[in-house]
Short mmCIF file of C-alpha atoms and ligand atoms in Angstrom, two decimals:
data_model
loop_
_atom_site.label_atom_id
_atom_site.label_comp_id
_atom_site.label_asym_id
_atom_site.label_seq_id
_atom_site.Cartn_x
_atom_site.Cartn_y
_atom_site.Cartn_z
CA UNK U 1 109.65 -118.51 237.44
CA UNK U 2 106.99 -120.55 235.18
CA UNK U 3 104.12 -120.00 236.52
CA UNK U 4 102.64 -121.30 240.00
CA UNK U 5 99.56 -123.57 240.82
CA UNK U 6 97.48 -121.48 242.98
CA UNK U 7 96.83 -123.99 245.41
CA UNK U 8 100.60 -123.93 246.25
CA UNK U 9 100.68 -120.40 246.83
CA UNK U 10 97.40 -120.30 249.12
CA UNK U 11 99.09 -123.18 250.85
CA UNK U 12 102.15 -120.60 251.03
CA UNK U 13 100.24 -117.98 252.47
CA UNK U 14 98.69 -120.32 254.96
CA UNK U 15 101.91 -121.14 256.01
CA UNK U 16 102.88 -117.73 256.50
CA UNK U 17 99.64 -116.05 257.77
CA UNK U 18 99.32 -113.97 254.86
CA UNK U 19 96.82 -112.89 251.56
CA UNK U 20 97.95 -112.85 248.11
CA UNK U 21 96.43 -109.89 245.80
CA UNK U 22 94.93 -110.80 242.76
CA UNK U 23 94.72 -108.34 240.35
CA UNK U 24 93.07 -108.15 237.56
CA UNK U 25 94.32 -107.21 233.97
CA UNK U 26 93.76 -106.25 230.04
CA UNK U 27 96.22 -105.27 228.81
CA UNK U 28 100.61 -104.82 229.16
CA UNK U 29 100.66 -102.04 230.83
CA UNK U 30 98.36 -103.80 233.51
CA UNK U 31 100.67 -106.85 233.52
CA UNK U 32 104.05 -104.48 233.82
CA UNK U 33 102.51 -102.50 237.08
CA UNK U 34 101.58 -105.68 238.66
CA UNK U 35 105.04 -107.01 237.90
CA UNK U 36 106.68 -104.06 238.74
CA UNK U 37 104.88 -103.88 241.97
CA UNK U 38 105.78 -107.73 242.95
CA UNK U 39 109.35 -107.05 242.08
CA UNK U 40 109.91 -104.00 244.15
CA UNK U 41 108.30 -105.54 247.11
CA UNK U 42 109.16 -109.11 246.96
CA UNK U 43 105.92 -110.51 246.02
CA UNK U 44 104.03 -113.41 244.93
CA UNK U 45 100.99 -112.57 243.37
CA UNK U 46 97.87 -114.07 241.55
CA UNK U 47 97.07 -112.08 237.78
CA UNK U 48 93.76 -112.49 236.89
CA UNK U 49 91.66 -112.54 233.85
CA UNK U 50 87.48 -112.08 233.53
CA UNK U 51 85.57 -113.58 230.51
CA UNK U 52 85.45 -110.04 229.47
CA UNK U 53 89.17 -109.34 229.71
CA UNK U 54 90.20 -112.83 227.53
CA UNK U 55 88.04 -111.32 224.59
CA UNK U 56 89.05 -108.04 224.92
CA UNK U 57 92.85 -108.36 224.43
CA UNK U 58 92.23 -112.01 222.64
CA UNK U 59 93.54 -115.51 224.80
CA UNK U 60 96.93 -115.51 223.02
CA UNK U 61 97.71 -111.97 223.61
CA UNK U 62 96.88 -112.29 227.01
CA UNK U 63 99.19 -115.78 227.14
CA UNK U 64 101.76 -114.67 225.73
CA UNK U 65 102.19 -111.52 228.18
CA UNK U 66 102.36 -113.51 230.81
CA UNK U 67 104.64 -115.82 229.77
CA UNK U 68 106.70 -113.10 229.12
CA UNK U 69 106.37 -111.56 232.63
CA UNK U 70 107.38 -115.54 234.02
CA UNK U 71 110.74 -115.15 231.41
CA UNK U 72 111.11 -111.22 232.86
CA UNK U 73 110.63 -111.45 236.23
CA UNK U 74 112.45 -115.19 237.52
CA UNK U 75 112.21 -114.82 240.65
CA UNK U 76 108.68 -113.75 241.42
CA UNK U 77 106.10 -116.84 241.90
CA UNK U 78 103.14 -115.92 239.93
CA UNK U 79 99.69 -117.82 239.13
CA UNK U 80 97.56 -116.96 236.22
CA UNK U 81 94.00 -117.25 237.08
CA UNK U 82 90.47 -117.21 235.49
CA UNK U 83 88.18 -114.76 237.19
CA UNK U 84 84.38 -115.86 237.33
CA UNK U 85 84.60 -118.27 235.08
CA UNK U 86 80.80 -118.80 234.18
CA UNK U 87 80.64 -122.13 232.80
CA UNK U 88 82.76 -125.26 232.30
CA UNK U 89 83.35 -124.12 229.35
CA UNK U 90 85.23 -121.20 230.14
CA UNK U 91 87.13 -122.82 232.62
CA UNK U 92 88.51 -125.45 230.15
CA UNK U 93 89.32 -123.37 227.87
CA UNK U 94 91.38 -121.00 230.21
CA UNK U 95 93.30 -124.35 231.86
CA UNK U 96 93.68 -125.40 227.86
CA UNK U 97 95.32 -122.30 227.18
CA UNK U 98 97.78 -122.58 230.42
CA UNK U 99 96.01 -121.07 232.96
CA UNK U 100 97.14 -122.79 236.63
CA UNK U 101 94.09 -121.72 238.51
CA UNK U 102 90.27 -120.80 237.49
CA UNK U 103 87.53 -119.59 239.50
CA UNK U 104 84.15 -121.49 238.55
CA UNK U 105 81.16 -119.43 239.46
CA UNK U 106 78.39 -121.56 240.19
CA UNK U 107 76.77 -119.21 241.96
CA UNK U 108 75.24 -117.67 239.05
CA UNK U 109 73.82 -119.19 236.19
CA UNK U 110 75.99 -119.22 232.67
CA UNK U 111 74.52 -116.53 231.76
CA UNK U 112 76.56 -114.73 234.84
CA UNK U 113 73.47 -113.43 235.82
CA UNK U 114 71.09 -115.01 237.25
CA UNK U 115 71.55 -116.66 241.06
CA UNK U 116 71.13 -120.42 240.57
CA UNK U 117 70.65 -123.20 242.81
CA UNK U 118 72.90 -125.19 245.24
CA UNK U 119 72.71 -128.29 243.40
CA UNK U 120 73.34 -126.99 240.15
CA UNK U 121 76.45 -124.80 241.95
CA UNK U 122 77.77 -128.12 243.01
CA UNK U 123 77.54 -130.44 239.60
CA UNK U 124 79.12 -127.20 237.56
CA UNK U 125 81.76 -126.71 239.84
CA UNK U 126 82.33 -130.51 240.91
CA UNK U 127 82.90 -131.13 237.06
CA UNK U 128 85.26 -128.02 236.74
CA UNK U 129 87.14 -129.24 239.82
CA UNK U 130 87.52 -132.98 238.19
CA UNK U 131 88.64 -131.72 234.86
CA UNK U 132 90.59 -129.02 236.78
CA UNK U 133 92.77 -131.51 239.47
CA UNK U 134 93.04 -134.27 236.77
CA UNK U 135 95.45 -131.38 234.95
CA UNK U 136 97.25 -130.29 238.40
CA UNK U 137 95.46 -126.83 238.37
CA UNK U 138 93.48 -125.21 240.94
CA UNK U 139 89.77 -124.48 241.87
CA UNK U 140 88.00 -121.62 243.25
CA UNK U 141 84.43 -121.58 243.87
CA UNK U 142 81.54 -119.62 245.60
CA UNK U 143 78.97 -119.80 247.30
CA UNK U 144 76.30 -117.21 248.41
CA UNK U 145 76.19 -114.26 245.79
CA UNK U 146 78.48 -111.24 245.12
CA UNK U 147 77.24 -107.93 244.89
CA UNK U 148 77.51 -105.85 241.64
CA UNK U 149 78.49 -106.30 238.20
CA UNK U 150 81.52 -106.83 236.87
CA UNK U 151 82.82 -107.31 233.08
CA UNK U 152 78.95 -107.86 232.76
CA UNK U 153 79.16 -110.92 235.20
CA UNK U 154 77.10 -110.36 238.23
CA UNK U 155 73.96 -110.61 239.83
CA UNK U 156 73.90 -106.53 240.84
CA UNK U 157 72.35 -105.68 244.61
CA UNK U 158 74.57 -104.66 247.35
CA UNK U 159 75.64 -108.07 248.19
CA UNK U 160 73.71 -108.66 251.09
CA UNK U 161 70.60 -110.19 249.29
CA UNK U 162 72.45 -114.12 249.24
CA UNK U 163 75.34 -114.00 251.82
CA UNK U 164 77.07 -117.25 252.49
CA UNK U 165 75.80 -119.76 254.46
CA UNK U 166 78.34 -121.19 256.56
CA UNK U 167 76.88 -124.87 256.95
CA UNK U 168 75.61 -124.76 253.30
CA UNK U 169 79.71 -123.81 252.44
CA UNK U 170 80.77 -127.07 254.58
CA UNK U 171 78.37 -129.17 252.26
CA UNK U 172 79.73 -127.40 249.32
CA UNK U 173 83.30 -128.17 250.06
CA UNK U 174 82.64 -131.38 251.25
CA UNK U 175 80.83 -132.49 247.73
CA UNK U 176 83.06 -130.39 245.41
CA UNK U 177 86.44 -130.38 246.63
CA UNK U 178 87.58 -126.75 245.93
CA UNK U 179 91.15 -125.56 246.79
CA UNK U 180 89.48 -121.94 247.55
CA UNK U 181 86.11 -120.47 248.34
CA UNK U 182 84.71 -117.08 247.83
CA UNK U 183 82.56 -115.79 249.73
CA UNK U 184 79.36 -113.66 249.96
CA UNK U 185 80.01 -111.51 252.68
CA UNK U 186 78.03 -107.98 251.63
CA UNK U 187 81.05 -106.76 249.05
CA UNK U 188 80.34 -106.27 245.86
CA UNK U 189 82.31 -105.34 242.60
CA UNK U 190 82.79 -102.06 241.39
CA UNK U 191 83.48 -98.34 242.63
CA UNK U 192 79.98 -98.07 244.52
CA UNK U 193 80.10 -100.34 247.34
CA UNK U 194 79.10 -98.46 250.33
CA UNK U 195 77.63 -95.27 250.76
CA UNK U 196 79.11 -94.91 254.48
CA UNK U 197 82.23 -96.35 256.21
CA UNK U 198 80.95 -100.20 256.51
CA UNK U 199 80.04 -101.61 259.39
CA UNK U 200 79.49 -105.12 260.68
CA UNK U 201 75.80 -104.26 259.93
CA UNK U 202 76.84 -104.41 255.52
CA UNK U 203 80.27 -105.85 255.61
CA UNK U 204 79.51 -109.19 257.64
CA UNK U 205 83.62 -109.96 258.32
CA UNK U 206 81.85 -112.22 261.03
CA UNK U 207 80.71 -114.46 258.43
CA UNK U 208 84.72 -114.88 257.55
CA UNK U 209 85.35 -116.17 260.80
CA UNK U 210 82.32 -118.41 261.18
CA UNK U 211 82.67 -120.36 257.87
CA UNK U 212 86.48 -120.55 258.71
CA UNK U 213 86.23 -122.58 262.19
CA UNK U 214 84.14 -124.51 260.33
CA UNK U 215 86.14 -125.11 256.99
CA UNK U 216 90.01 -124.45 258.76
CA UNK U 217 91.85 -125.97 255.82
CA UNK U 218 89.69 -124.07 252.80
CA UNK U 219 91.16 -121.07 251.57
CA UNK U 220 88.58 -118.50 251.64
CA UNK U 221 88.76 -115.88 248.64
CA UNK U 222 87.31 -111.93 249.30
CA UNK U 223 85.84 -110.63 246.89
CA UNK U 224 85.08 -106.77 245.28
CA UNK U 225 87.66 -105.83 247.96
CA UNK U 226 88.75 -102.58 246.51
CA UNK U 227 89.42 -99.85 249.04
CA UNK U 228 87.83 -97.46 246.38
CA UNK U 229 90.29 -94.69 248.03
CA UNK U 230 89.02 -91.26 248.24
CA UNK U 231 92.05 -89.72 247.05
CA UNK U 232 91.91 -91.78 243.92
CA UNK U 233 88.24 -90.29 243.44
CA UNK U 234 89.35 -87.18 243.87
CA UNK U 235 92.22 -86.87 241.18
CA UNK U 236 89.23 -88.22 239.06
CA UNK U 237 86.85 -85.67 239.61
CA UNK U 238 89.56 -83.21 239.86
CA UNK U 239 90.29 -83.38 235.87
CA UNK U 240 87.22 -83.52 234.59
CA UNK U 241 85.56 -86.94 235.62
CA UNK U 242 82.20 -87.38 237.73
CA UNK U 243 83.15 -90.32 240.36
CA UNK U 244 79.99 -89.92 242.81
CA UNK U 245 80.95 -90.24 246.22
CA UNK U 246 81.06 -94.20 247.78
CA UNK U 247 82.95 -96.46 250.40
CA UNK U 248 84.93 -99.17 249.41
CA UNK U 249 86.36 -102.19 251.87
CA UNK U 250 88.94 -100.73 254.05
CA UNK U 251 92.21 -102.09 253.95
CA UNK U 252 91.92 -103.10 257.92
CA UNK U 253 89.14 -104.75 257.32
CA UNK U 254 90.75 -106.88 254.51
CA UNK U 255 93.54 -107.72 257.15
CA UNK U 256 90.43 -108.91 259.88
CA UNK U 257 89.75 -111.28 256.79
CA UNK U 258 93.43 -112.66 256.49
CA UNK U 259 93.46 -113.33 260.38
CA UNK U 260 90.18 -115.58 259.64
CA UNK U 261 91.24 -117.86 256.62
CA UNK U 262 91.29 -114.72 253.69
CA UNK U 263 94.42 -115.79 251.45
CA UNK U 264 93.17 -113.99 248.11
CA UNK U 265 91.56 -110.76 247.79
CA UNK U 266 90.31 -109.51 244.60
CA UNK U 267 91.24 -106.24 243.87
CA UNK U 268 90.70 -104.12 240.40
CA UNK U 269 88.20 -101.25 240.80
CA UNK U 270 91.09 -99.58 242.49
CA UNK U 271 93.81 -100.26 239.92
CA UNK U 272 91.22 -98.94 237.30
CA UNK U 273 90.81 -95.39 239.20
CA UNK U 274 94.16 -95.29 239.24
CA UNK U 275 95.13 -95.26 236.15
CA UNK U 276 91.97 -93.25 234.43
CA UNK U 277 93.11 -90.63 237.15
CA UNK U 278 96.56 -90.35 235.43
CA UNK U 279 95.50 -90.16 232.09
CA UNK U 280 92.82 -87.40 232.58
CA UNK U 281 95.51 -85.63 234.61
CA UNK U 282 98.08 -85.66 231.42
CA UNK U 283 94.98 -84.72 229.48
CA UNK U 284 93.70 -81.76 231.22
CA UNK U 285 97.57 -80.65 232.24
CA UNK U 286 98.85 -81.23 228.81
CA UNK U 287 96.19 -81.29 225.89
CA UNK U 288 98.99 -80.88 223.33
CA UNK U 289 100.33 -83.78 223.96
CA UNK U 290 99.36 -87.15 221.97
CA UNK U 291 102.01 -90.01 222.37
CA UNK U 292 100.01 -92.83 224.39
CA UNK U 293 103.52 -93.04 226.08
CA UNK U 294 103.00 -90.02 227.52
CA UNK U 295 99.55 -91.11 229.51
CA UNK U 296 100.13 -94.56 229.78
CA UNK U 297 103.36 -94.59 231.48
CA UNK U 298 102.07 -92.51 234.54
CA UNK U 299 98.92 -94.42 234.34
CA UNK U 300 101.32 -97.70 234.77
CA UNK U 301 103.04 -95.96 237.74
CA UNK U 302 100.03 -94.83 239.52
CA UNK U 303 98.40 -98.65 239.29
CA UNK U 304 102.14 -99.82 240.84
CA UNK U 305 101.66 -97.58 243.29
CA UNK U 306 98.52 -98.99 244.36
CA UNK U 307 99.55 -103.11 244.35
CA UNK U 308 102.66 -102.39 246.15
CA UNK U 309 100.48 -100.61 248.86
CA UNK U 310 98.17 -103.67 248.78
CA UNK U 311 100.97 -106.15 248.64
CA UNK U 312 102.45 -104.44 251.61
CA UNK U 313 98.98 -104.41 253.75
CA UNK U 314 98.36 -107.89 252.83
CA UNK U 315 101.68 -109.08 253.59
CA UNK U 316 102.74 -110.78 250.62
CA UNK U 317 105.55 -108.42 250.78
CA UNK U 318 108.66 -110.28 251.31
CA UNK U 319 107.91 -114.04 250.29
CA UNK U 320 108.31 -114.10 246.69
CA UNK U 321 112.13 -116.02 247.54
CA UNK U 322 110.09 -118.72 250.07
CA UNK U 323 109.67 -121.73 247.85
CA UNK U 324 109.94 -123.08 244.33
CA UNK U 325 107.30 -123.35 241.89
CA UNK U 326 105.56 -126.86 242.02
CA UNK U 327 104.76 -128.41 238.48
CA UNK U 328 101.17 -129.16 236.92
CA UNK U 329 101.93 -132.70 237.45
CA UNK U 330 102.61 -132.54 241.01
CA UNK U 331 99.98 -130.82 241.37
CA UNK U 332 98.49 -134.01 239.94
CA UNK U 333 100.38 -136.75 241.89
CA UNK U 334 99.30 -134.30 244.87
CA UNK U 335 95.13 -134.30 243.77
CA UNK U 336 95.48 -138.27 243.44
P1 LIG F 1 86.70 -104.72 243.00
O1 LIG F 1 85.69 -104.22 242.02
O2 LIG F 1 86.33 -104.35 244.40
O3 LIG F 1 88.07 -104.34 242.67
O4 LIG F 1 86.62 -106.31 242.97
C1 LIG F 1 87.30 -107.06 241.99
C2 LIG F 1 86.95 -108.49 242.04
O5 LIG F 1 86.41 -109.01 243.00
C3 LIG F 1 87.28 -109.32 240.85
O6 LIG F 1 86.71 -110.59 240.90
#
């Protein structure tokens, strides 16, 4: 299938009272899990790229893979989105290159540091959203602040120092006109989330349900939603590594948020354990070996392993077949 607005496939999941994973990648073997994954479970799902990730395996590399996994795998709807993109700039590029959806984080500062203010969120992202539409691809913003740091892009903290504001995420919708919202809801990125099993106290899913009776027809966006399973840790630590102990969000929790509005959740700290997991494991259980073939294809079956379980929680599972892929230009006809 060529590849899917993002706004379709929110509207999708609406429909059908469901999230979508997005997962973020690097690199093929990335790509192939995720596509794997979709395939075996009947999925459509949203691949991501960070800033950090576009440099790292260079825009046409990146491109190119996925229009390869749109020629592979016909029958699975699939949107290729920018992750916290931190500037117009980055955003136009992405939807120059063929990206259908980008995330514009106003939140921060371009720098991808720095928290910045509401106005300045608004102009950054309302000019990413007019550029954006006028192309028939979609818009996610944020407001409040994410914890952590990811790809370098973050502010750091726990997440709970700028949570959202529900009636300050009504004006923000209102004046932007984003197709999804993120929100700031005490999650942050990376493998050190929580250092108990979170409670409403640091994970404020309450927040979820107050900003959607408020915004009903905004698709809200979860962020640094990584389970960060124990098990995954533990393989780790097991050969060799030295994972300190942490909560991530758990997966019930995730499914509160798709009751209240959540119809993408972030996910990549866990598909990274994953796979490091594997490889040490072929390293410490077999140090004569040296093919890359022989680490990377377990590590590519261990990150499978974890997007189908996602895809299946989520319940994505089962509605790749529901509808065609809409073009860029209705997508445009539809923004007019
Ligand atoms: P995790 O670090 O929890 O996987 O979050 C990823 C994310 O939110 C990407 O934007």
């Amino acid at each position: 299938m060529p590849l899917v607005p993002m706004r379709q496939m929110l509207d999708e999941a609406k429909k059908g009272q469901y999230g979508v994973g997005a997962f973020n990648v690097n690199n093929m073997e990335q790509i192939q899990a995720i596509m794997e994954a979709a395939r075996a479970t009947k999925s459509p799902v949203i691949v991501q790229a960070s800033r950090g990730a576009r440099k790292y395996s260079n825009d046409q590399f990146l491109y190119h893979l996925m229009l390869a996994a749109a020629e592979l795998y016909p029958e699975i709807p699939m949107a290729l989105h920018q992750d916290h993109g931190n500037s117009f700039e980055t955003c136009s590029s992405a939807i120059e290159l063929g990206f259908t959806s980008v995330m514009i984080d106003g939140s921060l500062e371009e720098d991808g540091k720095t928290p910045s203010s509401f106005e300045y969120n608004v102009a950054v992202t309302k000019k990413t959203v007019e550029f954006a539409h006028a192309r028939g691809v979609s818009v996610e913003g944020e407001i409040g602040t994410l914890g952590g740091i990811e790809d370098g892009h973050g502010a750091g903290g726990t997440g709970l120092e700028n949570l959202t504001d529900p009636d300050q995420a009504v004006e923000f919708v209102e004046k932007t006109g984003v197709d999804a919202l993120a929100v700031a809801i005490g999650t942050s990125h990376g493998a050190y989330k929580f250092s108990k099993k979170p409670t409403e106290e640091v994970l404020k899913m309450s927040l979820i349900a107050e900003v959607h009776k408020r915004l009903p027809t905004t698709h809200l966006v979860m962020h640094g939603s990584s389970s960060v399973p124990q098990e995954l840790r533990e393989i780790i630590n097991q050969y060799g590594g030295a994972l300190k102990p942490a909560w991530g969000v758990p997966v019930e929790e995730i499914r509160k948020g798709i009751a209240h509005g959540v119809r993408k959740v972030n996910v990549d700290t866990d598909n990274r354990l994953a796979i490091t997991g594997a490889i040490r494991k072929v390293f410490v259980e077999s140090p004569e070996k040296f093919d890359p073939r022989d680490y990377l294809k377990p590590a590519r079956a261990a990150m499978q392993a974890v997007v189908e379980a996602r895809m299946n929680a989520f319940g994505q599972a089962g509605h790749a077949g529901d509808y065609e892929a809409k073009t860029l230009d209705e997508m445009k006809a539809y923004y007019k």
